[in-house]
Coordinates of C-alpha atoms (C1' of nucleotides) in Angstrom, one line a residue:
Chain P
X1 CA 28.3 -25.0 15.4
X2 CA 27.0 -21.6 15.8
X3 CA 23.4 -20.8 14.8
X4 CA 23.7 -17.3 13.6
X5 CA 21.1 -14.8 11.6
X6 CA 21.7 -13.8 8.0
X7 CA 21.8 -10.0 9.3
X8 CA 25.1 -11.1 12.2
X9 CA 26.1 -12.0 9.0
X10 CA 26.1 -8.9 7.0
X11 CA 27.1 -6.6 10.0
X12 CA 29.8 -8.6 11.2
X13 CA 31.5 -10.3 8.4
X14 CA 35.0 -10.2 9.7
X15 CA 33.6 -12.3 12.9
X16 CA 32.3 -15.0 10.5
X17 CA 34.2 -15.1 7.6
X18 CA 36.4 -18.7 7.4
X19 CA 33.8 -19.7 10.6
X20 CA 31.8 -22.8 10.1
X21 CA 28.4 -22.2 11.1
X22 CA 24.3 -22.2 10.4
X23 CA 21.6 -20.8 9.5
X24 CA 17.7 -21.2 8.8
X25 CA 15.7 -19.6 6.2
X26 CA 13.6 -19.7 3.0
X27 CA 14.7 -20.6 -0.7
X28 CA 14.6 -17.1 -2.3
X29 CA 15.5 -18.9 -5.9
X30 CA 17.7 -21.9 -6.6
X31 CA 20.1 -22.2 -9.8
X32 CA 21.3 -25.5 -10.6
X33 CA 24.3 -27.6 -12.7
X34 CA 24.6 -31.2 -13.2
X35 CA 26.9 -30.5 -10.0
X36 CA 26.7 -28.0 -8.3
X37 CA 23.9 -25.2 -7.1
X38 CA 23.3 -22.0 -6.1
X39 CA 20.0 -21.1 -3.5
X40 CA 19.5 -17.8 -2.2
X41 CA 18.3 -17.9 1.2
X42 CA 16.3 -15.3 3.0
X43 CA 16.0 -15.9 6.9
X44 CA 13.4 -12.9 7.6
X45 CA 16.2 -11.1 9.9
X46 CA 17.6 -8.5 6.7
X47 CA 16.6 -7.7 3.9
X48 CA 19.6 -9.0 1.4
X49 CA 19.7 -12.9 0.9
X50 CA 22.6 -15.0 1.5
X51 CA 24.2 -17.3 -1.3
X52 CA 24.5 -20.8 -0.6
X53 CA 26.7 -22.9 -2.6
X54 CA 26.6 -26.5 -2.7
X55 CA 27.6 -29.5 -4.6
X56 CA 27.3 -33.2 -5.0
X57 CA 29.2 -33.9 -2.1
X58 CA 26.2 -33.7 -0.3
X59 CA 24.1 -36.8 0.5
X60 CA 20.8 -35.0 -0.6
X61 CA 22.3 -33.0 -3.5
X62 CA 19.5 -34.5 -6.3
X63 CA 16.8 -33.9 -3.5
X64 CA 18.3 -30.2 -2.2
X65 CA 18.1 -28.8 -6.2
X66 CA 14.4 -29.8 -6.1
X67 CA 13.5 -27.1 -3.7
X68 CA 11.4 -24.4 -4.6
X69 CA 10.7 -21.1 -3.9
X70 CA 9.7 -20.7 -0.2
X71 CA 10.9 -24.0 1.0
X72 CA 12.3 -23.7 4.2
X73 CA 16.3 -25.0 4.9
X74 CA 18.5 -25.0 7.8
X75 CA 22.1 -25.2 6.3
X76 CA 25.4 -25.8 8.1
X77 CA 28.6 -25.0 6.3
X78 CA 31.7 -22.2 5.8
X79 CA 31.2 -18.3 5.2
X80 CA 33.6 -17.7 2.5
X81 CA 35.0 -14.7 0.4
X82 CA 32.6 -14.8 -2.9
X83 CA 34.8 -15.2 -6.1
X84 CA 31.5 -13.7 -7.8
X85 CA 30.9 -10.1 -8.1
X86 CA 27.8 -10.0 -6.4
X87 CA 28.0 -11.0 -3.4
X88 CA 30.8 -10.5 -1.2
X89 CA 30.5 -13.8 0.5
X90 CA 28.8 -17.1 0.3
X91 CA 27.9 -20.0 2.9
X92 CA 29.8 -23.5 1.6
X93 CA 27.2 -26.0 2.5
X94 CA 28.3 -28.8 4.0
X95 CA 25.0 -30.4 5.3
X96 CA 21.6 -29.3 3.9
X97 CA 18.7 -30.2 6.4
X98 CA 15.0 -29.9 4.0
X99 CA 12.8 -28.3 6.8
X100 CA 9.6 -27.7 4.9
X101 CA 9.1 -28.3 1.2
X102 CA 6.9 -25.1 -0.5
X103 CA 4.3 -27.1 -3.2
X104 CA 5.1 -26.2 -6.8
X105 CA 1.9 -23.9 -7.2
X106 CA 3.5 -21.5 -4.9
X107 CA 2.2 -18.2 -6.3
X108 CA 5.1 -16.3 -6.1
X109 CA 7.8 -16.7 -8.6
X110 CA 11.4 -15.2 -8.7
X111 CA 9.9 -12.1 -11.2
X112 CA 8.4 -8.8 -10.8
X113 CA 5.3 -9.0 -9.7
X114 CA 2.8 -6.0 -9.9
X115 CA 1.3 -4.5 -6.4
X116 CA -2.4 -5.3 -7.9
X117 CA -1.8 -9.1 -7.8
X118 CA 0.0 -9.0 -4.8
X119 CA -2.9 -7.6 -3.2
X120 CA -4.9 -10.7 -3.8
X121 CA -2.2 -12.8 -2.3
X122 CA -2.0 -10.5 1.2
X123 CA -1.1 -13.3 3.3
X124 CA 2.1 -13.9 1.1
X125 CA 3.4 -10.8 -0.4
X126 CA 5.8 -9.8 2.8
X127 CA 7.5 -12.6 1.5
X128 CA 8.9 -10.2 -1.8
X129 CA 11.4 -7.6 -1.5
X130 CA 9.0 -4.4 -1.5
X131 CA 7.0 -5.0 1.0
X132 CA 9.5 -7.1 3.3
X133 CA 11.1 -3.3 2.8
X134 CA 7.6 -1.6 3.3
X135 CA 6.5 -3.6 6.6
X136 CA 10.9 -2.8 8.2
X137 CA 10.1 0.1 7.8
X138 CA 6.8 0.3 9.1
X139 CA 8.4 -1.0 12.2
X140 CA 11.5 0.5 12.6
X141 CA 9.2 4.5 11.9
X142 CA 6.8 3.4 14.5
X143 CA 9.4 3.0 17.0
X144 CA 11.2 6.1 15.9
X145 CA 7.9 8.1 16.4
X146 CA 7.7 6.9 19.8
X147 CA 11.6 7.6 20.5
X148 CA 10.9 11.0 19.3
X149 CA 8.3 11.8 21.4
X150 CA 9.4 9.7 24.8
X151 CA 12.8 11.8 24.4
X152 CA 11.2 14.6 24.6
X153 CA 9.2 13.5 27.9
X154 CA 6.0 13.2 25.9
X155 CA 3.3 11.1 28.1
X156 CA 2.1 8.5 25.7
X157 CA -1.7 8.4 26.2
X158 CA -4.2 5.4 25.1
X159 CA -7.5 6.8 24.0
X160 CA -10.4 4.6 23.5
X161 CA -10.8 3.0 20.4
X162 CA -14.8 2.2 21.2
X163 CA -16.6 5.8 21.7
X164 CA -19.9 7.1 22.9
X165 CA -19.5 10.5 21.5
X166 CA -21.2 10.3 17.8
X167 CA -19.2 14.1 17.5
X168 CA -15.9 13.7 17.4
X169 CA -16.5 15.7 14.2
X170 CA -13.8 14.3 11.3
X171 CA -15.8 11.7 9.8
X172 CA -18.1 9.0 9.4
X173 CA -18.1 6.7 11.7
X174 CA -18.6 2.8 12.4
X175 CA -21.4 1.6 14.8
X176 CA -20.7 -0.6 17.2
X177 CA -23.4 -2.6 18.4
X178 CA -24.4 -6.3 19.7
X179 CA -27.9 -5.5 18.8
X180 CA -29.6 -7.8 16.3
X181 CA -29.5 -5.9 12.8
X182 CA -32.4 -8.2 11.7
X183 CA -34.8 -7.6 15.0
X184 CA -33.5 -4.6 17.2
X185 CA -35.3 -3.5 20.1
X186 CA -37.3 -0.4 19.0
X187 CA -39.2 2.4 21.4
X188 CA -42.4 3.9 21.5
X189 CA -41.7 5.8 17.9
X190 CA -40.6 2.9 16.4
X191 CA -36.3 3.8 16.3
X192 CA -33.6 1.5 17.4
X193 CA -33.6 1.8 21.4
X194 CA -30.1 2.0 21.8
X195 CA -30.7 1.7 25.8
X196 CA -30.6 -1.5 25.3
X197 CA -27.7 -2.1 23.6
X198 CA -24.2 -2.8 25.5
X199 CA -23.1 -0.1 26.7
X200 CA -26.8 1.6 27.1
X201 CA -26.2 4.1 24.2
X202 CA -25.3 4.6 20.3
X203 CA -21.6 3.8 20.2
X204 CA -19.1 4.2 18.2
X205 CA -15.4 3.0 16.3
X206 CA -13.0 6.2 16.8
X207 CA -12.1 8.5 14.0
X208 CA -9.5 10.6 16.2
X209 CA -8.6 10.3 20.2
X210 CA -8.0 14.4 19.9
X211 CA -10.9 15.5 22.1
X212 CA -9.8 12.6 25.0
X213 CA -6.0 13.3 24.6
X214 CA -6.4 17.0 25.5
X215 CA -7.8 16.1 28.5
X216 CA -4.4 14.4 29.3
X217 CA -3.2 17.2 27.8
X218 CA -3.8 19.5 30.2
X219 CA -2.9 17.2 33.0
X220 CA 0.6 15.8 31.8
X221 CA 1.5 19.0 29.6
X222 CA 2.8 17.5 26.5
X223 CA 1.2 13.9 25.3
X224 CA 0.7 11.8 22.3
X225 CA -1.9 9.3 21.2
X226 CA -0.8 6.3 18.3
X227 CA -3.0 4.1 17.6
X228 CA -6.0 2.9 15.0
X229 CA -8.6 5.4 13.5
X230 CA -11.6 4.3 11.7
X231 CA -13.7 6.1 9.2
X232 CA -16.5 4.6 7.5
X233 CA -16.3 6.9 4.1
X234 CA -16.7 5.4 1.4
X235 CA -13.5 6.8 -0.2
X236 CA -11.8 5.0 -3.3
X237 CA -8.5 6.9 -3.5
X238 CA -5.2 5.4 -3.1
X239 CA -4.5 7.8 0.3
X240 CA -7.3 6.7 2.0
X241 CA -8.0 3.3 4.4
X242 CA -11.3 2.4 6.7
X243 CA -9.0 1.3 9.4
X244 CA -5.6 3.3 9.4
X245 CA -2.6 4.6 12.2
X246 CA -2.6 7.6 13.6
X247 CA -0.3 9.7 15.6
X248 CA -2.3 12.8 17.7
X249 CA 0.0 14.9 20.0
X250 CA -1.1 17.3 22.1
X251 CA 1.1 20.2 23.9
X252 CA -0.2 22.7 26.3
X253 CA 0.9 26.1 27.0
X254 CA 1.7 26.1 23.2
X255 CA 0.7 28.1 20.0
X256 CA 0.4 27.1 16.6
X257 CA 4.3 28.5 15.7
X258 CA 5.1 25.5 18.2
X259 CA 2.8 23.1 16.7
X260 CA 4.2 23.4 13.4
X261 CA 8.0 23.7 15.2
X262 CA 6.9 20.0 16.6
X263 CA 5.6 18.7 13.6
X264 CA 9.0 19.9 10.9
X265 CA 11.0 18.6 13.8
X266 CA 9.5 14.8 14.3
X267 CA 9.1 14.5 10.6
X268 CA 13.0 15.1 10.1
X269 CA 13.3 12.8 12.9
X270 CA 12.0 9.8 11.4
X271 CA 13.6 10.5 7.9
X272 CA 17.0 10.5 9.6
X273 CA 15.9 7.3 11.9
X274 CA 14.5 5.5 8.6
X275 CA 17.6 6.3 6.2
X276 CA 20.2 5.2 9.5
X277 CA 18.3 1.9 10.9
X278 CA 16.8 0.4 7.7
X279 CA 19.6 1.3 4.9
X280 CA 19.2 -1.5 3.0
X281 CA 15.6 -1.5 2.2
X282 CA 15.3 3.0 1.9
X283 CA 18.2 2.3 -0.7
X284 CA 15.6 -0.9 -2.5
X285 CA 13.5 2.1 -2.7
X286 CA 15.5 4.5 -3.9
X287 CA 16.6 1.9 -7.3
X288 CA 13.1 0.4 -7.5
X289 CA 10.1 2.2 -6.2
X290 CA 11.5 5.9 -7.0
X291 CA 14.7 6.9 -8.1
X292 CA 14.1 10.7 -6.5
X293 CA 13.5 9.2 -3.2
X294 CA 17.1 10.4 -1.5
X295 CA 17.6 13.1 -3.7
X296 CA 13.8 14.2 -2.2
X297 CA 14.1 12.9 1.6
X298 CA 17.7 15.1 1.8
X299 CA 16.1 17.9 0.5
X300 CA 13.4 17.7 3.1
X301 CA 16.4 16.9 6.4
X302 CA 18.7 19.9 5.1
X303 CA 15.9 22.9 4.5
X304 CA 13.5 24.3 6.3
X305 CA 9.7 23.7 5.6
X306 CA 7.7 26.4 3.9
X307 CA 5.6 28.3 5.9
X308 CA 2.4 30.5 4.2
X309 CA -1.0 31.7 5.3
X310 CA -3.8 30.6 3.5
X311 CA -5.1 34.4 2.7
X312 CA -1.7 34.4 1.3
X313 CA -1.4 30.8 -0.6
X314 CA -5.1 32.0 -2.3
X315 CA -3.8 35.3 -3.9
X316 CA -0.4 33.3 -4.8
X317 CA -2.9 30.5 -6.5
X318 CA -5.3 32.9 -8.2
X319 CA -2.8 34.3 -10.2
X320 CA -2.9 30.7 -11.7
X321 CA -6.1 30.1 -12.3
X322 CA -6.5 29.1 -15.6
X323 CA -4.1 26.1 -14.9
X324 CA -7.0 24.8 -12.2
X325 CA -10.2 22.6 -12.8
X326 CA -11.5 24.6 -9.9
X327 CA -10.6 28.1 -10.0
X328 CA -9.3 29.6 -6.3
X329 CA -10.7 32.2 -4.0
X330 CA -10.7 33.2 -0.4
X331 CA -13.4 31.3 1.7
X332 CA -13.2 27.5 -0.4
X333 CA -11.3 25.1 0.7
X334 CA -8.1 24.5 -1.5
X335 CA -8.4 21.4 -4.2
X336 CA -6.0 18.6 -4.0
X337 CA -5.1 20.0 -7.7
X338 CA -4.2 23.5 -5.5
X339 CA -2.3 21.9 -2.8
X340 CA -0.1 20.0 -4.9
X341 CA 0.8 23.2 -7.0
X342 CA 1.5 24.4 -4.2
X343 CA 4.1 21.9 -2.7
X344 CA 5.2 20.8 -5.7
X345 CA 5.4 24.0 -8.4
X346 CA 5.9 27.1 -5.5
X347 CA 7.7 25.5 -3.0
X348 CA 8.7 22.2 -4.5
X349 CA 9.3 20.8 -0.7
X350 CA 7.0 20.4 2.6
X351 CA 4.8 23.7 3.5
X352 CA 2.9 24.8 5.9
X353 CA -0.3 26.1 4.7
X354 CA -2.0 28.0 8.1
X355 CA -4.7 30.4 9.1
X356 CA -7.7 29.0 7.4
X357 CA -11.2 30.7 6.8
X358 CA -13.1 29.5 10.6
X359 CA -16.0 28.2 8.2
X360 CA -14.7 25.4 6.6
X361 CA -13.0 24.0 9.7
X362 CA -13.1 22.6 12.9
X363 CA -15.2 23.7 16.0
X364 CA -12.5 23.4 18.3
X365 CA -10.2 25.4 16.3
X366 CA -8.8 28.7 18.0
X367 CA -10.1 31.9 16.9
X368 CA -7.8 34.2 15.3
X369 CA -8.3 38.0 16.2
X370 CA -9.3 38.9 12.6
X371 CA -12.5 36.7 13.4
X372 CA -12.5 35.8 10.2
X373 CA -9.8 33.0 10.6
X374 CA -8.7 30.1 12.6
X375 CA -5.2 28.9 13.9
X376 CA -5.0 26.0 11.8
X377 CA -2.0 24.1 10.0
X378 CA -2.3 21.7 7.2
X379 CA 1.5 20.1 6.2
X380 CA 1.6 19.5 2.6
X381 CA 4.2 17.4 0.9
X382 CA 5.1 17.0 -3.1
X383 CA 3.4 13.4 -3.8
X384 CA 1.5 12.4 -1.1
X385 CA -0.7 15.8 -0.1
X386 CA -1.6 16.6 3.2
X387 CA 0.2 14.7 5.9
X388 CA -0.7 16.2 9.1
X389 CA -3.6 18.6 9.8
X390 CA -3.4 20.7 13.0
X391 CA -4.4 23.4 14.7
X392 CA -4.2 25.4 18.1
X393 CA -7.4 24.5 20.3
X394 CA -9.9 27.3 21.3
X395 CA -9.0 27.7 25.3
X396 CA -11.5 30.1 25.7
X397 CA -14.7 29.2 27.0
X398 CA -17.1 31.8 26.0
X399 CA -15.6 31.7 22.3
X400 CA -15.8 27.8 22.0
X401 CA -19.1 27.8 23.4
X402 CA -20.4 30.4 20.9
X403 CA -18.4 28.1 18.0
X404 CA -20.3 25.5 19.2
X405 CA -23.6 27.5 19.0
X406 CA -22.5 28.3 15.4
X407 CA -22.1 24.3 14.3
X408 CA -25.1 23.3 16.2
X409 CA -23.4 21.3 19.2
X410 CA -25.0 20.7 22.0
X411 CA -22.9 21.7 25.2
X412 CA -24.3 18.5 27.4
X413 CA -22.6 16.4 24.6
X414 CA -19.4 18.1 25.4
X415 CA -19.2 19.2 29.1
X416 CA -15.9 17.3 29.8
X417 CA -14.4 19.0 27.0
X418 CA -15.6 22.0 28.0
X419 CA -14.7 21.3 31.8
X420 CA -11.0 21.6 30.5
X421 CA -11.8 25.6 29.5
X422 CA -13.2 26.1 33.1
X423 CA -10.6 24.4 35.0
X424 CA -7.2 26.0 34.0
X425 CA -7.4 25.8 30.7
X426 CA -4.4 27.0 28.8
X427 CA -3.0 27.5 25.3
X428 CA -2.5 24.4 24.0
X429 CA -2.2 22.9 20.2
X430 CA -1.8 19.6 18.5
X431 CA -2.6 17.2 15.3
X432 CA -3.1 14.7 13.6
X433 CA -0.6 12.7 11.5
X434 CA -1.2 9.8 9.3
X435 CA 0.7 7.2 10.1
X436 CA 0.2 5.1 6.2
X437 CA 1.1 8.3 4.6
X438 CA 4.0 8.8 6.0
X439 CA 5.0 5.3 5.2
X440 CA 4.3 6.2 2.0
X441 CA 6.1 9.3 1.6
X442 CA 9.5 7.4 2.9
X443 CA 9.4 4.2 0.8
X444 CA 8.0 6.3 -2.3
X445 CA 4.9 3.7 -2.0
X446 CA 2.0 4.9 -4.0
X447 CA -0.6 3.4 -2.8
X448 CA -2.1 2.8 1.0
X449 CA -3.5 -0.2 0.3
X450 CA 0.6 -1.5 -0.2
X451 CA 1.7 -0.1 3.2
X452 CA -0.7 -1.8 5.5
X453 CA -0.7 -5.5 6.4
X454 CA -3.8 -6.4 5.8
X455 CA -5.6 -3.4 4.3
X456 CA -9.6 -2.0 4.9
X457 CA -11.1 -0.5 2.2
X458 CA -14.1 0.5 0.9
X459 CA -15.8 -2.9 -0.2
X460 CA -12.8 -4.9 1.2
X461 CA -11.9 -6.7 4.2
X462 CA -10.6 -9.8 3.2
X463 CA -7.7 -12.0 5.5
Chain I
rU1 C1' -20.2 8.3 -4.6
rC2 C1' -18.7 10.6 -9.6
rC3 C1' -15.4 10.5 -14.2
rU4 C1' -12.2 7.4 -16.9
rC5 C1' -9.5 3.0 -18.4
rG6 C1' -9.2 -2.1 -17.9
rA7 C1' -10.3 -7.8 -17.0
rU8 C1' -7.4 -13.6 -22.1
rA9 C1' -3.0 -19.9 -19.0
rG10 C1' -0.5 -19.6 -12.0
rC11 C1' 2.0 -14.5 -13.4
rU12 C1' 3.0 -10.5 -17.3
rC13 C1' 1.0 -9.8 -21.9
rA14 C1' -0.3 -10.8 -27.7
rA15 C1' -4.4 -12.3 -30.9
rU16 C1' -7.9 -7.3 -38.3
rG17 C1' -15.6 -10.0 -36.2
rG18 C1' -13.2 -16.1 -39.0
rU19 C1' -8.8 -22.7 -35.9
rG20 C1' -6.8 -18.4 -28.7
rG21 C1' -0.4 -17.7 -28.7
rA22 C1' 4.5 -16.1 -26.3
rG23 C1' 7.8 -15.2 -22.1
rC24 C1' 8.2 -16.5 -17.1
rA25 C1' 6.5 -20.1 -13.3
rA26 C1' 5.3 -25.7 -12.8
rC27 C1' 6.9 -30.7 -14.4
rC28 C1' 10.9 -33.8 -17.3
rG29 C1' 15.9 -33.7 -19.2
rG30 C1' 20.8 -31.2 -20.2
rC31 C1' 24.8 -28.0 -18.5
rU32 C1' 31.5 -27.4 -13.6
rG33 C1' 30.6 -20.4 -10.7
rU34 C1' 25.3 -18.9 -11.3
rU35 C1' 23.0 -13.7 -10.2
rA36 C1' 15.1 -12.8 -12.6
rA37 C1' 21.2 -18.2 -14.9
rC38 C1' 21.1 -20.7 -19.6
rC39 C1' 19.5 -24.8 -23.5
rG40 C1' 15.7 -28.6 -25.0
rG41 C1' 11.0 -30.8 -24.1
rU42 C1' 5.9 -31.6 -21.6
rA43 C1' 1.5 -30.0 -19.6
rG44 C1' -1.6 -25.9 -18.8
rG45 C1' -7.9 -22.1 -21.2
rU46 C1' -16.1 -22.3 -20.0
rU47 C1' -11.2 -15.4 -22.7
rG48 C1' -14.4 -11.8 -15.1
rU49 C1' -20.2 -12.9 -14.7
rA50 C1' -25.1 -12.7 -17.2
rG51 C1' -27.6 -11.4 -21.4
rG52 C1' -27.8 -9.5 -26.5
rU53 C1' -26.2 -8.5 -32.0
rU54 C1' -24.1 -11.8 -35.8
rC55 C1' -23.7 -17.4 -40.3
rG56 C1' -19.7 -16.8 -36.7
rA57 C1' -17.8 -12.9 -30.6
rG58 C1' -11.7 -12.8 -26.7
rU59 C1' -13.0 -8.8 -30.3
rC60 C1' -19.3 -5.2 -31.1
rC61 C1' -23.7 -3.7 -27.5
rU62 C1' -26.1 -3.7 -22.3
rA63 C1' -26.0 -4.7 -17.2
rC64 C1' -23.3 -6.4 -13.1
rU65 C1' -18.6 -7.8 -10.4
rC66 C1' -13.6 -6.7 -9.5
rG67 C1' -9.2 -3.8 -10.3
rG68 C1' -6.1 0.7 -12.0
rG69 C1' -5.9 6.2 -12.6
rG70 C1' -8.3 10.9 -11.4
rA71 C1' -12.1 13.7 -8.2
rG72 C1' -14.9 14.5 -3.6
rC73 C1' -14.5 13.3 1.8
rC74 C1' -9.8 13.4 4.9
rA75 C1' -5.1 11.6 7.9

RNA sequence: UCCUCGAUAGCUCAAUGGUGGAGCAACCGGCUGUUAACCGGUAGGUUGUAGGUUCGAGUCCUACUCGGGGAGCCA
């Protein structure tokens, strides 16, 4: 008898249907009769169950409609045509082997649960619908972003995750240390000699692999990081995570029109590869998380993205003013409040915001020729905010030196990164894209903490 | 970190300052095609923690803990 997978199944009915065979999975939820029973069985390879039918013609019937939820079963029997409406087939059991019987105080029960609870229960909750469909498609996006990227002959480059620079510049950051908190080794004025620690100096967990990756950059041409990111903020929002995924490439002889050309192009990408490899569980999202979902993702794959300068997105937001908590003008940095009225009441779909005021951002950030701004990019989208933050990097050695000057960065700290401006340094842009969030803005997931396995917060690090 | 709302059975929620209940889950029984099956029954509680007000507190007050929503920081 062939051992075959619940998704075989699905994809290849016509193969299986009339065939006896088997299959191994967990008791979704069990109905019985005096006689007969009905279990639907999830084997973790697709999202829909299978109905199993049996009856007392089995040996174990009494036993088999004692199972509860979660109990694991390997059944033999026929794939027939369904007579109910369904399901358009069901497995006739004709031997049901008890593998592993779940205990009665199993927490979860065949009805809605809400996200809060299933927090507490972590190590249990990919066991439900949503977030079997959340952690697919975690998978099946990851992959895509790397099948975007390799296609394009994009070198995919591991930064460190442990760093010694303490100015990477975009955020708080972890120590890491096998120093004794309670007795450290101190010097001569009494501070933490950090000489003496593991790597003989103050280091650090990463909060972006951007300054490393350009160095690849300008060696391999066009390259991406994906990997952790840690920020030690003390941020209680549902967007944000200590220890989240992120996705930094990096092209050389490239301006920030090609930067945001990338970005719209990769993002359509992994829509389309989302909605075509994991159907089932974009169209769970679509009925159960939110019903705008398709209506919003098509709208995204068949337009193009909105493109403004922030000079320009200020004088279009001042005109609104009194709607804002924080009224707008040129130089501050634009709200949350402002960047979703702009994404979501102007453009109502993604938008480039660009060409932001030098002083509220990043050192490395290329100087436009109004000195006044830099060539940054921010990707806003209705619901989630800002996905991706880029920029195209300052290649010019005399300017980034004097930006550094201006943020009070000392040039030993950096001399590798300014190495790359000495030794044919080119144009070159890149950014940074939160891999949670866009997990979030394809599954219609509101909250981080519900798109990460095992999620780090702020005050929680439990499993 | 700030603002705001909340915490009652395993889960989701009721309960005017006056004897803490229901649905679901669990357990027992019934039912010949179910679809979060249905019907009957049993069991299940230091009302988040610590104080306070009161004859009496799930209910009012204070602090703390945890959680939701919003803001800041950002991806």
């Amino acid at each position: 008898m062939q051992a075959v997978t619940v998704k075989q199944i699905f994809r290849e009915t016509e193969t299986f249907l009339n065939q006896k065979l088997e299959i191994s999975g967990w008791v979704r939820t069990i109905r019985t009769s005096k006689a007969f029973g009905f279990i639907e069985i999830n084997d973790g390879s697709f999202f829909e169950n299978i109905q199993v039918v049996f009856d007392e013609s089995l040996d174990n019937f009494l036993e088999i409609g004692k199972q509860t939820i979660s109990s694991a079963l390997r059944i033999q029997g026929t794939l027939v045509a369904s007579p109910g409406a369904k399901q358009p087939f069901e497995l006739k059991a004709e031997h049901i082997e008890i593998l592993a019987l779940a205990g009665g105080d199993y927490p979860l029960q065949k009805k809605r649960h809400t996200f809060e609870y299933l927090r507490t229960i972590a190590h249990l909750r990919p066991r439900t619908n949503t977030f079997a469909a959340v952690f697919r498609v975690r998978s099946v996006v990851a992959y895509a972003i790397h099948r975007f990227f390799q296609e394009k002959g994009f070198v995919y480059v591991h930064t460190p995750i442990i760093t010694g620079s303490d100015a990477e510049g975009a955020g708080e950051m972890f120590k890491v240390t096998v120093l004794d908190p309670a007795n450290p080794p101190r010097n001569d004025a009494g501070a933490v000699n950090y000489g003496e620690d593991f790597f003989g100096k103050e280091t650090s967990l990463t909060v972006s692999g951007q300054l490393n990756v350009e160095t690849y950059c300008m060696a391999f041409r066009n390259v991406y990081t994906f990997g952790p990111t840690f920020r030690a903020e003390n941020s209680n929002t549902a967007r944000h995570a200590a220890e989240f995924w992120m996705i930094e490439p990096e092209i050389a002889f490239a301006e920030l029109t090609d930067n945001m050309k990338l970005a719209e192009e990769m993002m359509k990408y992994i829509i389309r590869y989302a909605l075509d490899n994991a159907p089932e569980e974009m169209a769970f999202f679509n009925k159960f998380v939110d019903k705008t979902l398709f209506e919003r993702l098509e709208n995204i794959l068949n337009f193009d993205f909105g493109h403004i300068t922030y000079t320009e997105a200020v004088s279009l937001l001042e005109k609104e003013n009194a709607e804002f908590e924080y009224p707008v003008h040129w130089g501050i940095d634009l709200q949350t409040e402002h960047e979703r009225y702009l994404t979501e009441n102007i453009f109502k779909k993604p938008v480039f915001v660009s060409d932001y005021p030098k002083d509220i951002k990043a050192f490395y950030m290329r100087l436009n020729d109004d000195n006044k701004t830099v060539a940054a990019m921010d990707l806003l989208v209705p619901g989630v905010g800002e996905i991706i933050g880029g920029s195209q990097r300052e290649e010019r050695l005399e300017v980034l030196e004097n930006r550094m000057k201006e943020f009070g960065l000392k040039e030993e700290d950096y001399y590798w990164y300014l190495d790359l401006r000495r030794y044919g340094g080119v144009k070159h842009a890149g950014y940074g894209l939160g891999f949670e969030r866009v997990i979030m803005y394809l599954t219609g997931m509101s909250n981080i903490r519900d798109v990460v396995s095992f999620p780090r917060t702020a005050n929680t690090c439990e499993f």
